[in-house]
XYZ file of C-alpha atoms in Angstrom:
402
model
C 53.839 31.052 43.795
C 54.979 34.655 43.616
C 56.423 35.988 40.411
C 58.938 38.739 40.165
C 58.115 41.778 38.023
C 60.775 40.640 35.546
C 59.311 37.119 35.214
C 55.794 38.484 34.892
C 56.930 40.762 32.054
C 58.480 37.844 30.196
C 55.375 35.664 30.532
C 53.073 38.457 29.380
C 55.297 39.160 26.370
C 55.400 35.480 25.349
C 51.605 35.251 25.664
C 51.011 38.277 23.428
C 53.812 37.296 21.019
C 52.516 33.726 20.769
C 49.030 34.916 19.847
C 50.454 37.183 17.158
C 52.661 34.464 15.705
C 49.719 32.047 15.743
C 47.528 34.400 13.717
C 50.300 35.391 11.322
C 51.602 31.854 11.010
C 48.238 30.349 10.177
C 47.608 32.967 7.484
C 51.063 32.584 6.028
C 51.095 28.805 5.987
C 47.598 28.433 4.599
C 47.906 31.115 1.935
C 51.574 31.069 0.994
C 52.664 27.480 1.458
C 50.388 24.972 -0.284
C 52.778 22.085 0.365
C 52.085 22.474 4.099
C 48.402 21.960 3.424
C 49.180 18.924 1.336
C 51.040 17.415 4.308
C 48.657 18.592 7.007
C 48.651 16.176 9.930
C 45.508 14.076 10.146
C 44.354 11.345 12.457
C 44.583 8.158 10.473
C 42.476 5.083 10.989
C 42.510 1.925 8.939
C 38.870 1.186 8.095
C 37.709 -2.408 7.667
C 37.680 -3.914 4.197
C 34.831 -2.447 2.164
C 31.944 -4.787 1.571
C 30.386 -4.364 -1.857
C 26.712 -5.317 -1.775
C 25.406 -7.896 -4.194
C 23.102 -6.736 -6.939
C 21.105 -8.852 -9.293
C 20.708 -6.241 -11.998
C 24.414 -5.774 -12.818
C 24.441 -2.131 -11.773
C 27.064 -0.312 -9.739
C 27.902 -2.371 -6.675
C 27.220 -5.793 -8.202
C 29.803 -8.483 -7.534
C 28.618 -11.589 -9.237
C 30.219 -13.042 -12.345
C 30.081 -10.874 -15.434
C 27.933 -8.282 -13.670
C 30.829 -6.508 -11.928
C 31.024 -2.978 -13.312
C 34.229 -1.586 -14.812
C 34.953 0.668 -11.816
C 34.858 -2.191 -9.333
C 36.961 -4.334 -11.668
C 39.620 -1.628 -11.990
C 39.711 -1.056 -8.235
C 39.965 -4.756 -7.428
C 42.858 -5.004 -9.861
C 44.824 -1.957 -8.688
C 43.731 -1.406 -5.073
C 46.161 -3.919 -3.507
C 49.107 -2.048 -5.103
C 48.142 1.344 -3.611
C 49.919 2.244 -0.357
C 49.706 4.864 2.364
C 52.892 6.824 3.060
C 53.425 8.547 6.418
C 56.245 11.094 6.490
C 57.842 12.811 9.484
C 60.147 15.785 9.206
C 61.730 18.459 11.369
C 60.945 22.086 10.604
C 62.222 25.313 12.133
C 60.199 26.776 14.988
C 59.486 30.453 14.136
C 58.945 31.410 17.779
C 62.347 29.968 18.709
C 63.998 32.060 15.976
C 62.240 35.203 17.208
C 63.548 34.660 20.734
C 67.118 34.927 19.458
C 66.604 38.701 19.460
C 69.210 40.255 21.803
C 66.461 42.349 23.431
C 64.799 39.128 24.583
C 67.894 37.075 25.358
C 68.649 39.189 28.422
C 65.601 37.654 30.123
C 67.162 34.193 29.821
C 70.575 32.709 30.463
C 72.929 32.569 27.477
C 72.794 28.767 27.388
C 69.089 28.539 28.121
C 66.757 27.603 25.252
C 63.200 28.291 26.486
C 61.507 26.927 23.341
C 62.749 24.073 21.060
C 64.448 25.244 17.858
C 62.640 22.605 15.772
C 59.223 21.018 15.745
C 58.011 17.745 14.255
C 55.639 17.887 11.290
C 53.763 14.800 10.172
C 51.920 14.209 6.932
C 50.289 11.479 4.927
C 50.111 10.717 1.240
C 49.688 7.871 -1.207
C 51.856 5.881 -3.579
C 51.712 2.799 -5.764
C 53.911 -0.244 -6.309
C 55.838 -0.476 -9.578
C 57.736 -3.730 -9.022
C 57.256 -6.941 -7.062
C 60.447 -6.260 -5.074
C 59.165 -3.000 -3.585
C 59.816 -0.041 -5.889
C 57.198 2.664 -5.236
C 56.252 5.912 -6.957
C 54.770 8.941 -5.184
C 54.830 12.763 -5.156
C 57.971 14.634 -4.178
C 56.067 16.870 -1.754
C 54.873 13.779 0.145
C 58.398 12.626 1.085
C 60.470 15.820 0.752
C 63.049 16.567 3.466
C 63.036 13.067 4.932
C 65.171 9.969 4.314
C 62.782 7.301 5.538
C 58.999 6.973 5.589
C 56.465 4.484 6.895
C 54.670 2.565 4.130
C 51.405 0.761 4.897
C 50.167 -1.856 2.440
C 46.516 -2.680 1.888
C 47.005 -6.050 3.608
C 47.884 -4.180 6.814
C 51.654 -4.606 6.789
C 53.661 -1.525 7.764
C 57.225 -1.319 6.425
C 59.998 1.245 6.551
C 60.637 2.829 3.172
C 63.858 4.418 1.994
C 63.462 7.572 -0.100
C 65.699 6.787 -3.090
C 65.239 10.030 -5.004
C 63.176 13.212 -5.169
C 62.640 15.492 -8.169
C 60.932 18.701 -7.086
C 60.837 20.018 -10.669
C 58.219 17.427 -11.677
C 56.978 16.616 -8.139
C 57.930 12.941 -8.552
C 59.717 10.782 -5.962
C 60.557 7.093 -5.557
C 60.686 4.927 -2.441
C 62.025 1.396 -1.869
C 60.686 -1.099 0.661
C 62.137 -4.538 1.470
C 59.510 -7.039 0.379
C 58.912 -9.671 -2.302
C 56.015 -10.846 -4.467
C 54.119 -7.591 -4.055
C 51.061 -6.673 -6.155
C 51.876 -4.132 -8.863
C 50.026 -1.684 -11.090
C 49.867 -1.770 -14.869
C 50.988 1.413 -16.596
C 48.788 2.769 -19.360
C 49.062 5.557 -21.935
C 48.105 9.187 -21.344
C 49.180 10.503 -24.746
C 45.811 10.145 -26.457
C 43.440 11.053 -23.633
C 40.239 12.832 -24.666
C 38.190 15.052 -22.338
C 35.109 13.109 -21.298
C 36.850 9.756 -20.782
C 36.453 8.042 -17.414
C 38.992 8.741 -14.668
C 39.300 6.748 -11.416
C 41.414 7.925 -8.484
C 42.566 5.711 -5.603
C 44.355 7.026 -2.533
C 44.170 7.877 1.143
C 42.523 11.300 1.386
C 42.336 12.636 4.938
C 43.705 9.319 6.215
C 40.816 7.240 4.815
C 42.644 4.297 3.266
C 41.926 3.009 -0.233
C 39.279 5.599 -1.023
C 37.954 5.472 -4.587
C 36.627 8.525 -6.425
C 35.483 8.712 -10.019
C 35.011 11.410 -12.623
C 36.139 12.228 -16.120
C 39.195 13.646 -17.828
C 38.150 17.288 -17.968
C 41.216 18.641 -19.827
C 44.736 17.666 -20.879
C 48.030 19.528 -21.328
C 47.395 22.046 -18.570
C 50.663 23.935 -18.196
C 52.243 24.414 -14.809
C 51.613 28.159 -15.134
C 47.904 27.582 -15.810
C 47.686 25.295 -12.805
C 49.367 27.922 -10.627
C 52.706 26.189 -9.987
C 55.076 27.883 -12.466
C 58.152 26.354 -10.804
C 57.133 22.862 -12.028
C 57.945 21.345 -15.429
C 54.824 19.289 -16.067
C 51.836 19.356 -18.415
C 49.041 18.202 -16.126
C 45.979 16.053 -16.708
C 42.903 17.773 -15.275
C 40.097 15.684 -13.792
C 36.952 16.260 -11.769
C 37.533 13.066 -9.765
C 37.929 14.248 -6.156
C 41.607 14.639 -5.210
C 42.247 15.848 -1.664
C 45.274 16.094 0.663
C 46.337 12.492 1.224
C 45.507 11.521 -2.384
C 48.855 12.951 -3.498
C 51.011 10.259 -5.075
C 48.166 7.846 -5.741
C 47.236 6.537 -9.203
C 44.752 7.985 -11.676
C 43.298 5.118 -13.719
C 41.503 4.712 -17.020
C 38.440 2.495 -17.454
C 40.687 -0.538 -17.967
C 42.408 -0.081 -14.598
C 45.692 1.127 -16.116
C 47.624 3.975 -14.471
C 47.505 7.087 -16.657
C 48.663 9.633 -14.095
C 49.936 10.394 -10.600
C 47.427 12.401 -8.568
C 48.696 15.546 -6.904
C 46.830 17.830 -4.484
C 49.064 20.647 -5.636
C 46.318 23.269 -5.600
C 44.745 23.414 -2.164
C 42.136 25.916 -3.402
C 40.978 23.839 -6.392
C 37.248 23.230 -5.942
C 35.931 20.277 -7.926
C 39.156 19.981 -9.924
C 42.154 17.724 -9.506
C 45.417 17.406 -11.365
C 47.651 14.479 -12.229
C 51.154 14.097 -13.658
C 51.039 12.076 -16.924
C 52.346 8.571 -16.330
C 54.903 8.815 -19.156
C 56.566 11.750 -17.396
C 56.345 10.131 -13.960
C 57.700 6.764 -15.158
C 60.612 8.391 -17.003
C 61.571 10.445 -13.949
C 61.141 7.438 -11.633
C 63.459 5.333 -13.799
C 66.182 7.992 -13.648
C 65.778 8.371 -9.889
C 66.099 4.622 -9.336
C 69.135 4.280 -11.611
C 70.978 7.567 -10.909
C 69.373 8.987 -7.784
C 68.797 12.339 -9.500
C 67.334 13.858 -12.671
C 68.827 16.372 -15.099
C 66.223 18.429 -16.928
C 67.032 20.119 -20.245
C 66.864 23.884 -19.872
C 66.657 26.691 -22.434
C 65.979 29.706 -20.233
C 62.897 31.216 -21.878
C 59.582 32.404 -20.494
C 56.713 31.647 -22.871
C 53.055 32.596 -23.224
C 50.273 31.558 -25.596
C 49.115 34.526 -27.640
C 45.605 35.888 -27.992
C 44.448 39.397 -28.979
C 44.081 40.426 -25.337
C 47.275 38.643 -24.276
C 49.192 40.334 -27.086
C 48.245 43.778 -25.822
C 49.114 42.899 -22.253
C 52.508 41.401 -23.139
C 53.412 44.339 -25.368
C 52.641 46.805 -22.585
C 54.301 44.870 -19.764
C 57.450 43.904 -21.682
C 57.775 46.910 -24.022
C 57.505 44.720 -27.108
C 55.833 45.167 -30.481
C 54.294 41.765 -31.225
C 51.883 41.826 -34.162
C 50.698 38.183 -34.243
C 47.554 37.308 -32.326
C 48.231 33.568 -32.172
C 51.277 31.430 -31.445
C 53.808 31.119 -28.644
C 55.676 34.269 -27.752
C 58.950 34.409 -25.850
C 58.234 36.927 -23.081
C 61.695 36.822 -21.557
C 65.130 35.259 -21.917
C 67.235 34.447 -18.855
C 70.678 36.036 -18.719
C 73.597 33.690 -19.427
C 71.202 30.927 -20.545
C 71.338 28.542 -23.533
C 68.584 30.584 -25.222
C 70.523 33.818 -24.761
C 73.697 32.256 -26.164
C 71.703 30.717 -29.025
C 70.349 34.098 -30.157
C 66.703 33.990 -29.043
C 65.125 37.309 -28.000
C 62.004 38.508 -26.194
C 59.241 39.052 -28.759
C 60.216 36.049 -30.920
C 57.159 33.947 -31.771
C 57.952 30.227 -31.887
C 56.697 28.382 -34.981
C 58.506 25.023 -34.881
C 60.729 22.975 -32.570
C 62.959 20.447 -34.337
C 60.833 20.848 -37.489
C 57.600 20.067 -35.603
C 54.859 22.693 -35.768
C 53.873 23.883 -32.312
C 50.798 25.862 -31.332
C 50.974 25.974 -27.528
C 53.671 26.505 -24.926
C 52.750 23.091 -23.468
C 53.851 21.458 -26.732
C 57.166 23.322 -26.643
C 57.731 22.291 -23.043
C 57.017 18.644 -23.857
C 59.430 18.592 -26.786
C 62.216 20.213 -24.786
C 61.606 17.980 -21.770
C 61.740 14.850 -23.940
C 65.252 15.739 -25.143
C 68.553 15.194 -23.339
C 70.739 17.784 -21.658
C 73.285 18.930 -24.247
C 71.094 18.206 -27.295
C 70.939 20.786 -30.090
C 67.346 22.011 -30.441
C 66.318 23.817 -33.632
C 63.803 26.574 -32.874
C 62.077 28.367 -35.745
C 60.693 31.785 -34.843
C 58.924 34.706 -36.437
C 60.947 37.805 -35.611
C 59.398 41.045 -36.822
C 57.773 39.261 -39.754
C 60.877 37.283 -40.772
C 61.189 33.519 -40.257
C 64.520 32.552 -38.687
C 65.863 29.323 -37.187
C 68.188 29.246 -34.168
C 70.077 26.220 -32.893
C 70.185 26.139 -29.114
C 72.201 23.649 -27.089
C 70.189 22.866 -23.976
C 71.774 23.070 -20.556
C 70.844 21.485 -17.212
C 67.997 23.020 -15.245
C 69.639 25.081 -12.487
C 69.398 23.648 -8.986
C 67.315 25.591 -6.504
C 69.148 26.955 -3.502
């Protein structure tokens, strides 16, 4: 087949352009968009039921009578309530957008669309069953931008799930499936966790269903800024139990098999570390999503940082402040036209108490504010230039992202 000079030019351009977009796109998506990595398409296969070998000495892997170890007991209890969630969504095709350039359109007819404007993106994640009638909890990034998902139960059934609500601020979402008499998880308590306690994660990493990993609680109250996701409003549990793409939305358990957190592969570059949303936060958000379909988060409009001698110097230089304290929680910035601004708070104020409770970290402040209701009056005691002052701030609703 002979090609005209014009056609040959177009084909050569698309070949070169496609290579460039491929290189740029892969770098951009892998480095700038962690949620894409979390939802990376994988080939999924349902492995046969795991066979746990018998052991006469009661060690790990034993199944007889009282010899079953606590990990196996927890997994047997919770495993049936852990599900795989497959999501499909449409995303813009960057090459199609580029071809809208008038310089390129002259090579095609006005009504001709050489490349589809959208492409299909598929991802997999985990979730767990809260109620016998099919209420599920998962991560927001697992089901974002889609109305329905495919939910696969451990017994092999595959059901359509309706996404009831998504809260990107805490990365929590809820899904409903039509089923009865389903196995459910038992919720535990994450408030008194101590680093060094056992942590068990169940999920579907890389499409490998009902995978169990174990480790310890390695830290608590990691702020969203410390974790590297400053747009979230969560104090994370840190664990060294392996959490990979596909684990997102699955349960983190204590030694008794109770859910203490929701695993999230929110940091694709975390090596040997995983993070989980405390179950109290996740359950509270899930309840609001099921009852109202949305969540209102109390908002003050301040940017905080925990002080240290080095941090003090850095903040003073970057923000042109004159902070003298070397410990505490400093307000680095106050958003214009925010509740904090209207309430009288200023950059450089060092927070001492919130509603008469002594606070020592920004994570504690965030927890206290988040546990209040939109419209509540919050008393904030600060040290301003050596003087202790109290300001009453009426919280507003966290602004919606556009």
